[in-house]
Amino acid sequence: MAACLVANPPARVQIDGYANGTGASDASQRAVSEQRAMTVRDRMVQQDVTTDRITTVGMGAADSNGADSRPVEKVVL
């Protein structure tokens, strides 16, 4: 994804982070999901994507109820 953004300077991306939804309050789930999205953003910045082209959103708990359901979605804007 970072290579695509570097190759296409006008492109922007929104990173939606999710938590697994087990055992924590809604506020905690939102904080975890935001941190997950920011971690992906930081990795993309390390690969030469500028922060003004990346928006992060903590979506809270994922709809699915499994420990493996902690997706991060990237949406090209």
PDB file of N, CA, C and O in Angstrom, residues 13-58:
ATOM      1  N   VAL A  13      -5.306   8.025   1.893  1.00  0.00           N
ATOM      2  CA  VAL A  13      -5.845   6.779   2.417  1.00  0.00           C
ATOM      3  C   VAL A  13      -6.386   6.997   3.825  1.00  0.00           C
ATOM      4  O   VAL A  13      -5.883   7.837   4.571  1.00  0.00           O
ATOM      5  N   GLN A  14      -7.448   6.282   4.139  1.00  0.00           N
ATOM      6  CA  GLN A  14      -7.972   6.252   5.503  1.00  0.00           C
ATOM      7  C   GLN A  14      -7.732   4.846   6.034  1.00  0.00           C
ATOM      8  O   GLN A  14      -8.071   3.863   5.378  1.00  0.00           O
ATOM      9  N   ILE A  15      -7.170   4.755   7.213  1.00  0.00           N
ATOM     10  CA  ILE A  15      -6.905   3.470   7.840  1.00  0.00           C
ATOM     11  C   ILE A  15      -7.894   3.295   8.981  1.00  0.00           C
ATOM     12  O   ILE A  15      -7.910   4.080   9.921  1.00  0.00           O
ATOM     13  N   ASP A  16      -8.741   2.267   8.866  1.00  0.00           N
ATOM     14  CA  ASP A  16      -9.741   1.960   9.882  1.00  0.00           C
ATOM     15  C   ASP A  16      -9.238   0.786  10.718  1.00  0.00           C
ATOM     16  O   ASP A  16      -9.058  -0.309  10.186  1.00  0.00           O
ATOM     17  N   GLY A  17      -9.004   1.016  11.999  1.00  0.00           N
ATOM     18  CA  GLY A  17      -8.566  -0.052  12.883  1.00  0.00           C
ATOM     19  C   GLY A  17      -9.724  -0.594  13.695  1.00  0.00           C
ATOM     20  O   GLY A  17     -10.666   0.135  14.018  1.00  0.00           O
ATOM     21  N   TYR A  18      -9.669  -1.877  13.998  1.00  0.00           N
ATOM     22  CA  TYR A  18     -10.704  -2.545  14.794  1.00  0.00           C
ATOM     23  C   TYR A  18     -10.063  -3.304  15.947  1.00  0.00           C
ATOM     24  O   TYR A  18      -8.909  -3.700  15.879  1.00  0.00           O
ATOM     25  N   ALA A  19     -10.835  -3.528  16.995  1.00  0.00           N
ATOM     26  CA  ALA A  19     -10.423  -4.373  18.115  1.00  0.00           C
ATOM     27  C   ALA A  19     -11.244  -5.653  18.041  1.00  0.00           C
ATOM     28  O   ALA A  19     -12.220  -5.736  17.304  1.00  0.00           O
ATOM     29  N   ASN A  20     -10.865  -6.655  18.837  1.00  0.00           N
ATOM     30  CA  ASN A  20     -11.559  -7.939  18.731  1.00  0.00           C
ATOM     31  C   ASN A  20     -12.877  -7.989  19.480  1.00  0.00           C
ATOM     32  O   ASN A  20     -13.641  -8.933  19.337  1.00  0.00           O
ATOM     33  N   GLY A  21     -13.186  -7.016  20.307  1.00  0.00           N
ATOM     34  CA  GLY A  21     -14.494  -6.929  20.932  1.00  0.00           C
ATOM     35  C   GLY A  21     -14.717  -7.815  22.138  1.00  0.00           C
ATOM     36  O   GLY A  21     -15.845  -7.988  22.567  1.00  0.00           O
ATOM     37  N   THR A  22     -13.657  -8.365  22.702  1.00  0.00           N
ATOM     38  CA  THR A  22     -13.849  -9.258  23.844  1.00  0.00           C
ATOM     39  C   THR A  22     -13.355  -8.623  25.130  1.00  0.00           C
ATOM     40  O   THR A  22     -12.230  -8.156  25.211  1.00  0.00           O
ATOM     41  N   GLY A  23     -14.210  -8.579  26.136  1.00  0.00           N
ATOM     42  CA  GLY A  23     -13.837  -8.272  27.501  1.00  0.00           C
ATOM     43  C   GLY A  23     -13.467  -6.858  27.878  1.00  0.00           C
ATOM     44  O   GLY A  23     -12.984  -6.641  28.965  1.00  0.00           O
ATOM     45  N   ALA A  24     -13.685  -5.878  27.058  1.00  0.00           N
ATOM     46  CA  ALA A  24     -13.301  -4.519  27.429  1.00  0.00           C
ATOM     47  C   ALA A  24     -14.452  -3.557  27.135  1.00  0.00           C
ATOM     48  O   ALA A  24     -15.349  -3.855  26.351  1.00  0.00           O
ATOM     49  N   SER A  25     -14.388  -2.399  27.762  1.00  0.00           N
ATOM     50  CA  SER A  25     -15.413  -1.380  27.547  1.00  0.00           C
ATOM     51  C   SER A  25     -15.330  -0.825  26.124  1.00  0.00           C
ATOM     52  O   SER A  25     -14.331  -0.984  25.433  1.00  0.00           O
ATOM     53  N   ASP A  26     -16.394  -0.156  25.722  1.00  0.00           N
ATOM     54  CA  ASP A  26     -16.407   0.462  24.398  1.00  0.00           C
ATOM     55  C   ASP A  26     -15.267   1.462  24.243  1.00  0.00           C
ATOM     56  O   ASP A  26     -14.636   1.535  23.192  1.00  0.00           O
ATOM     57  N   ALA A  27     -15.006   2.236  25.289  1.00  0.00           N
ATOM     58  CA  ALA A  27     -13.922   3.229  25.232  1.00  0.00           C
ATOM     59  C   ALA A  27     -12.576   2.544  25.057  1.00  0.00           C
ATOM     60  O   ALA A  27     -11.732   3.002  24.278  1.00  0.00           O
ATOM     61  N   SER A  28     -12.365   1.449  25.759  1.00  0.00           N
ATOM     62  CA  SER A  28     -11.113   0.704  25.622  1.00  0.00           C
ATOM     63  C   SER A  28     -10.981   0.107  24.232  1.00  0.00           C
ATOM     64  O   SER A  28      -9.904   0.132  23.630  1.00  0.00           O
ATOM     65  N   GLN A  29     -12.072  -0.432  23.709  1.00  0.00           N
ATOM     66  CA  GLN A  29     -12.052  -1.009  22.358  1.00  0.00           C
ATOM     67  C   GLN A  29     -11.725   0.064  21.320  1.00  0.00           C
ATOM     68  O   GLN A  29     -10.954  -0.164  20.404  1.00  0.00           O
ATOM     69  N   ARG A  30     -12.299   1.254  21.492  1.00  0.00           N
ATOM     70  CA  ARG A  30     -12.029   2.339  20.549  1.00  0.00           C
ATOM     71  C   ARG A  30     -10.562   2.767  20.636  1.00  0.00           C
ATOM     72  O   ARG A  30      -9.914   3.008  19.627  1.00  0.00           O
ATOM     73  N   ALA A  31     -10.023   2.846  21.855  1.00  0.00           N
ATOM     74  CA  ALA A  31      -8.617   3.226  22.029  1.00  0.00           C
ATOM     75  C   ALA A  31      -7.682   2.196  21.402  1.00  0.00           C
ATOM     76  O   ALA A  31      -6.709   2.553  20.728  1.00  0.00           O
ATOM     77  N   VAL A  32      -7.973   0.929  21.606  1.00  0.00           N
ATOM     78  CA  VAL A  32      -7.151  -0.141  21.021  1.00  0.00           C
ATOM     79  C   VAL A  32      -7.225  -0.087  19.498  1.00  0.00           C
ATOM     80  O   VAL A  32      -6.206  -0.197  18.807  1.00  0.00           O
ATOM     81  N   SER A  33      -8.422   0.105  18.966  1.00  0.00           N
ATOM     82  CA  SER A  33      -8.572   0.135  17.517  1.00  0.00           C
ATOM     83  C   SER A  33      -7.889   1.357  16.909  1.00  0.00           C
ATOM     84  O   SER A  33      -7.278   1.272  15.838  1.00  0.00           O
ATOM     85  N   GLU A  34      -7.933   2.490  17.584  1.00  0.00           N
ATOM     86  CA  GLU A  34      -7.231   3.689  17.103  1.00  0.00           C
ATOM     87  C   GLU A  34      -5.717   3.459  17.121  1.00  0.00           C
ATOM     88  O   GLU A  34      -5.017   3.815  16.178  1.00  0.00           O
ATOM     89  N   GLN A  35      -5.217   2.843  18.173  1.00  0.00           N
ATOM     90  CA  GLN A  35      -3.784   2.556  18.249  1.00  0.00           C
ATOM     91  C   GLN A  35      -3.363   1.610  17.127  1.00  0.00           C
ATOM     92  O   GLN A  35      -2.304   1.768  16.533  1.00  0.00           O
ATOM     93  N   ARG A  36      -4.196   0.645  16.826  1.00  0.00           N
ATOM     94  CA  ARG A  36      -3.898  -0.293  15.733  1.00  0.00           C
ATOM     95  C   ARG A  36      -3.788   0.462  14.405  1.00  0.00           C
ATOM     96  O   ARG A  36      -2.865   0.266  13.633  1.00  0.00           O
ATOM     97  N   ALA A  37      -4.722   1.373  14.150  1.00  0.00           N
ATOM     98  CA  ALA A  37      -4.682   2.163  12.915  1.00  0.00           C
ATOM     99  C   ALA A  37      -3.452   3.065  12.880  1.00  0.00           C
ATOM    100  O   ALA A  37      -2.787   3.202  11.845  1.00  0.00           O
ATOM    101  N   MET A  38      -3.108   3.656  14.016  1.00  0.00           N
ATOM    102  CA  MET A  38      -1.934   4.539  14.072  1.00  0.00           C
ATOM    103  C   MET A  38      -0.638   3.756  13.863  1.00  0.00           C
ATOM    104  O   MET A  38       0.320   4.279  13.269  1.00  0.00           O
ATOM    105  N   THR A  39      -0.590   2.521  14.306  1.00  0.00           N
ATOM    106  CA  THR A  39       0.597   1.687  14.086  1.00  0.00           C
ATOM    107  C   THR A  39       0.801   1.432  12.596  1.00  0.00           C
ATOM    108  O   THR A  39       1.929   1.508  12.092  1.00  0.00           O
ATOM    109  N   VAL A  40      -0.291   1.177  11.891  1.00  0.00           N
ATOM    110  CA  VAL A  40      -0.195   0.991  10.441  1.00  0.00           C
ATOM    111  C   VAL A  40       0.252   2.298   9.786  1.00  0.00           C
ATOM    112  O   VAL A  40       1.116   2.304   8.905  1.00  0.00           O
ATOM    113  N   ARG A  41      -0.329   3.416  10.225  1.00  0.00           N
ATOM    114  CA  ARG A  41       0.085   4.725   9.695  1.00  0.00           C
ATOM    115  C   ARG A  41       1.577   4.951   9.903  1.00  0.00           C
ATOM    116  O   ARG A  41       2.293   5.357   8.989  1.00  0.00           O
ATOM    117  N   ASP A  42       2.076   4.682  11.103  1.00  0.00           N
ATOM    118  CA  ASP A  42       3.493   4.895  11.402  1.00  0.00           C
ATOM    119  C   ASP A  42       4.384   4.059  10.499  1.00  0.00           C
ATOM    120  O   ASP A  42       5.428   4.521  10.047  1.00  0.00           O
ATOM    121  N   ARG A  43       3.969   2.847  10.222  1.00  0.00           N
ATOM    122  CA  ARG A  43       4.739   1.980   9.322  1.00  0.00           C
ATOM    123  C   ARG A  43       4.757   2.561   7.909  1.00  0.00           C
ATOM    124  O   ARG A  43       5.781   2.529   7.223  1.00  0.00           O
ATOM    125  N   MET A  44       3.630   3.101   7.458  1.00  0.00           N
ATOM    126  CA  MET A  44       3.584   3.702   6.128  1.00  0.00           C
ATOM    127  C   MET A  44       4.451   4.962   6.062  1.00  0.00           C
ATOM    128  O   MET A  44       5.103   5.217   5.048  1.00  0.00           O
ATOM    129  N   VAL A  45       4.486   5.733   7.138  1.00  0.00           N
ATOM    130  CA  VAL A  45       5.341   6.926   7.198  1.00  0.00           C
ATOM    131  C   VAL A  45       6.818   6.510   7.100  1.00  0.00           C
ATOM    132  O   VAL A  45       7.610   7.171   6.425  1.00  0.00           O
ATOM    133  N   GLN A  46       7.175   5.413   7.728  1.00  0.00           N
ATOM    134  CA  GLN A  46       8.551   4.897   7.626  1.00  0.00           C
ATOM    135  C   GLN A  46       8.898   4.536   6.178  1.00  0.00           C
ATOM    136  O   GLN A  46      10.065   4.495   5.816  1.00  0.00           O
ATOM    137  N   GLN A  47       7.868   4.301   5.373  1.00  0.00           N
ATOM    138  CA  GLN A  47       8.064   3.942   3.967  1.00  0.00           C
ATOM    139  C   GLN A  47       7.810   5.132   3.039  1.00  0.00           C
ATOM    140  O   GLN A  47       7.436   4.968   1.889  1.00  0.00           O
ATOM    141  N   ASP A  48       7.996   6.345   3.589  1.00  0.00           N
ATOM    142  CA  ASP A  48       7.986   7.593   2.819  1.00  0.00           C
ATOM    143  C   ASP A  48       6.614   8.116   2.399  1.00  0.00           C
ATOM    144  O   ASP A  48       6.499   8.896   1.456  1.00  0.00           O
ATOM    145  N   VAL A  49       5.554   7.730   3.085  1.00  0.00           N
ATOM    146  CA  VAL A  49       4.232   8.329   2.860  1.00  0.00           C
ATOM    147  C   VAL A  49       4.079   9.438   3.897  1.00  0.00           C
ATOM    148  O   VAL A  49       4.276   9.215   5.090  1.00  0.00           O
ATOM    149  N   THR A  50       3.717  10.639   3.456  1.00  0.00           N
ATOM    150  CA  THR A  50       3.588  11.751   4.394  1.00  0.00           C
ATOM    151  C   THR A  50       2.290  11.647   5.199  1.00  0.00           C
ATOM    152  O   THR A  50       1.274  11.161   4.702  1.00  0.00           O
ATOM    153  N   THR A  51       2.341  12.094   6.435  1.00  0.00           N
ATOM    154  CA  THR A  51       1.198  11.956   7.348  1.00  0.00           C
ATOM    155  C   THR A  51      -0.040  12.714   6.874  1.00  0.00           C
ATOM    156  O   THR A  51      -1.159  12.320   7.200  1.00  0.00           O
ATOM    157  N   ASP A  52       0.136  13.785   6.091  1.00  0.00           N
ATOM    158  CA  ASP A  52      -1.027  14.546   5.627  1.00  0.00           C
ATOM    159  C   ASP A  52      -1.859  13.770   4.608  1.00  0.00           C
ATOM    160  O   ASP A  52      -2.972  14.176   4.287  1.00  0.00           O
ATOM    161  N   ARG A  53      -1.367  12.645   4.151  1.00  0.00           N
ATOM    162  CA  ARG A  53      -2.095  11.816   3.193  1.00  0.00           C
ATOM    163  C   ARG A  53      -2.776  10.627   3.855  1.00  0.00           C
ATOM    164  O   ARG A  53      -3.411   9.820   3.186  1.00  0.00           O
ATOM    165  N   ILE A  54      -2.634  10.522   5.178  1.00  0.00           N
ATOM    166  CA  ILE A  54      -3.166   9.368   5.903  1.00  0.00           C
ATOM    167  C   ILE A  54      -4.089   9.843   7.027  1.00  0.00           C
ATOM    168  O   ILE A  54      -3.716  10.673   7.844  1.00  0.00           O
ATOM    169  N   THR A  55      -5.284   9.299   7.060  1.00  0.00           N
ATOM    170  CA  THR A  55      -6.229   9.546   8.138  1.00  0.00           C
ATOM    171  C   THR A  55      -6.427   8.230   8.879  1.00  0.00           C
ATOM    172  O   THR A  55      -6.537   7.176   8.252  1.00  0.00           O
ATOM    173  N   THR A  56      -6.457   8.284  10.215  1.00  0.00           N
ATOM    174  CA  THR A  56      -6.702   7.068  10.992  1.00  0.00           C
ATOM    175  C   THR A  56      -8.016   7.197  11.743  1.00  0.00           C
ATOM    176  O   THR A  56      -8.381   8.275  12.204  1.00  0.00           O
ATOM    177  N   VAL A  57      -8.727   6.063  11.849  1.00  0.00           N
ATOM    178  CA  VAL A  57      -9.991   6.028  12.562  1.00  0.00           C
ATOM    179  C   VAL A  57     -10.046   4.751  13.404  1.00  0.00           C
ATOM    180  O   VAL A  57      -9.823   3.657  12.883  1.00  0.00           O
ATOM    181  N   GLY A  58     -10.319   4.910  14.679  1.00  0.00           N
ATOM    182  CA  GLY A  58     -10.560   3.755  15.544  1.00  0.00           C
ATOM    183  C   GLY A  58     -12.032   3.410  15.479  1.00  0.00           C
ATOM    184  O   GLY A  58     -12.874   4.207  15.878  1.00  0.00           O
TER     185      GLY A  58
END
